[in-house]
């Protein structure tokens, strides 16, 4: 199992390095590299009956041209259900966006998260030790309506597993903001 994770991370690292080399070479040939970089991401918070979910995901998107962009983002989340569990998730993603027309955005996003899930002692007394520390990979394909800085849409995790401790559904709405 560990070799599979290291292989995936190695391949991901090579892909990121390749993209960064391409962007760096393009930046040297084109003095307006930074004018094509848009920064943004997501931030969220949810509070309920003994439940807390806080997330931040800064990102950057390089607009290669008016139709295509590639970006990187980081993500950090804290989730707690009082007297049941608490979880820290952190990682990153690579995103590709395609705008066939200015109002429509299609996307593919590969996400890799480290998940640390710790159950309350009372819970483990009843059900045994359910603590989990693992890597989770998601591949989202999405479509959305785009204005200048905001895209609202839905994405689908093609790697979704019902036994997943990260996402409860394969379909997920999103709001993406880049300035």
XYZ file of C-alpha atoms in Angstrom:
179
model
C 0.000 0.000 0.000
C 2.775 2.434 0.889
C 4.525 1.836 -2.426
C 1.271 2.708 -4.235
C 1.036 6.010 -2.351
C 4.682 6.838 -3.012
C 4.276 5.964 -6.695
C 1.237 8.209 -6.945
C 2.979 11.061 -5.118
C 6.063 10.653 -7.314
C 4.008 10.779 -10.502
C 2.058 13.760 -9.160
C 5.292 15.522 -8.245
C 6.697 14.962 -11.731
C 3.485 16.285 -13.300
C 3.577 19.399 -11.081
C 7.267 19.957 -11.841
C 6.564 19.643 -15.576
C 3.735 22.196 -15.356
C 5.880 24.581 -13.325
C 8.760 24.269 -15.815
C 6.345 25.043 -18.654
C 4.993 28.053 -16.790
C 8.514 29.197 -15.869
C 9.691 28.915 -19.487
C 6.611 30.804 -20.617
C 7.286 33.486 -17.985
C 10.811 34.004 -19.325
C 9.533 34.420 -22.878
C 6.549 36.509 -21.925
C 7.011 39.472 -19.605
C 3.361 39.503 -18.542
C 3.368 36.122 -16.743
C 2.068 37.541 -13.459
C -0.704 39.438 -15.212
C -2.108 36.033 -16.259
C -2.023 34.584 -12.729
C -5.261 34.837 -10.772
C -5.399 34.192 -7.033
C -8.400 33.031 -5.056
C -9.814 29.819 -3.717
C -12.431 28.920 -1.182
C -13.241 29.422 2.474
C -16.067 27.848 4.390
C -17.538 27.246 7.802
C -20.453 25.170 8.968
C -21.789 24.930 12.497
C -24.657 22.825 13.752
C -25.886 20.673 16.605
C -22.505 19.882 18.251
C -20.913 19.973 14.776
C -18.104 22.176 13.407
C -16.581 22.236 9.919
C -14.008 24.897 8.983
C -12.125 24.905 5.658
C -9.698 27.142 3.802
C -8.315 26.470 0.309
C -6.150 29.193 -1.267
C -5.176 28.726 -4.895
C -3.646 30.230 -8.004
C -4.711 29.809 -11.615
C -2.536 30.624 -14.628
C -4.634 31.572 -17.663
C -2.681 30.195 -20.606
C -5.156 31.835 -22.980
C -8.838 32.850 -22.973
C -9.907 29.195 -23.201
C -7.538 27.268 -20.915
C -6.085 27.650 -17.425
C -4.047 25.480 -15.059
C -3.678 25.950 -11.320
C -2.594 24.677 -7.941
C -4.288 24.949 -4.578
C -3.761 23.973 -0.967
C -6.515 22.853 1.373
C -6.903 22.577 5.121
C -10.006 21.462 7.011
C -11.033 20.775 10.578
C -14.228 18.823 11.272
C -15.638 17.862 14.669
C -18.763 16.036 15.806
C -18.771 16.515 19.591
C -18.303 13.284 21.579
C -17.906 11.251 18.375
C -14.865 12.327 16.313
C -12.604 15.099 15.132
C -10.655 15.189 11.904
C -7.892 17.219 10.276
C -7.533 17.086 6.490
C -4.814 18.819 4.519
C -3.334 18.551 1.055
C -3.477 20.056 -2.378
C -4.843 19.824 -5.863
C -4.063 20.478 -9.499
C -6.857 21.949 -11.610
C -7.365 22.405 -15.327
C -10.173 24.641 -16.556
C -11.509 24.980 -20.088
C -13.833 27.789 -21.181
C -15.367 26.869 -24.575
C -17.375 30.099 -24.353
C -16.874 32.848 -21.744
C -19.930 31.826 -19.659
C -19.210 28.057 -19.443
C -16.319 26.498 -17.552
C -15.420 22.800 -17.654
C -12.894 21.533 -15.129
C -10.821 18.534 -14.100
C -9.258 18.605 -10.626
C -6.990 16.012 -9.042
C -6.998 16.295 -5.241
C -4.757 14.512 -2.726
C -5.634 14.871 0.978
C -4.075 13.495 4.132
C -6.847 12.567 6.573
C -6.371 12.205 10.347
C -9.615 10.934 11.857
C -9.746 10.420 15.654
C -12.802 8.988 17.374
C -13.775 9.861 20.951
C -12.783 7.327 23.619
C -16.426 6.562 24.458
C -17.053 5.749 20.805
C -14.062 3.396 20.628
C -15.197 1.590 23.801
C -18.394 0.597 21.983
C -17.059 -0.028 18.476
C -13.320 -0.611 18.895
C -10.521 1.620 17.651
C -11.839 3.301 14.501
C -9.104 5.970 14.216
C -7.870 6.473 10.678
C -4.800 8.106 9.151
C -4.757 7.791 5.366
C -4.352 9.501 2.004
C -7.470 10.156 -0.061
C -7.411 10.810 -3.794
C -10.289 12.441 -5.652
C -10.672 13.253 -9.340
C -13.413 15.809 -9.928
C -14.926 16.533 -13.338
C -17.095 19.626 -13.281
C -19.088 22.180 -15.193
C -20.214 25.623 -14.174
C -21.586 28.997 -15.128
C -18.832 31.616 -15.175
C -18.836 35.371 -14.702
C -15.602 37.391 -14.668
C -14.297 36.221 -11.271
C -16.806 33.627 -10.069
C -17.823 30.196 -11.331
C -20.828 28.388 -9.840
C -21.355 24.767 -10.753
C -21.326 21.113 -9.866
C -18.537 18.540 -9.951
C -18.448 14.755 -9.813
C -15.783 12.654 -8.058
C -15.101 9.780 -10.471
C -12.994 8.013 -7.781
C -15.768 8.173 -5.157
C -16.086 5.170 -2.816
C -19.063 4.589 -0.491
C -16.609 3.566 2.256
C -14.833 6.905 1.955
C -14.436 8.874 5.188
C -13.956 12.183 3.341
C -16.913 12.804 1.028
C -20.433 11.512 1.614
C -21.544 11.934 -2.021
C -19.879 11.826 -5.440
C -21.760 14.946 -6.637
C -20.726 18.236 -5.086
C -21.707 21.858 -5.806
C -18.914 24.431 -5.921
C -18.255 28.155 -6.043
C -14.824 29.041 -7.400
C -13.500 32.623 -7.050
C -10.304 33.971 -8.664
C -9.174 37.623 -8.863
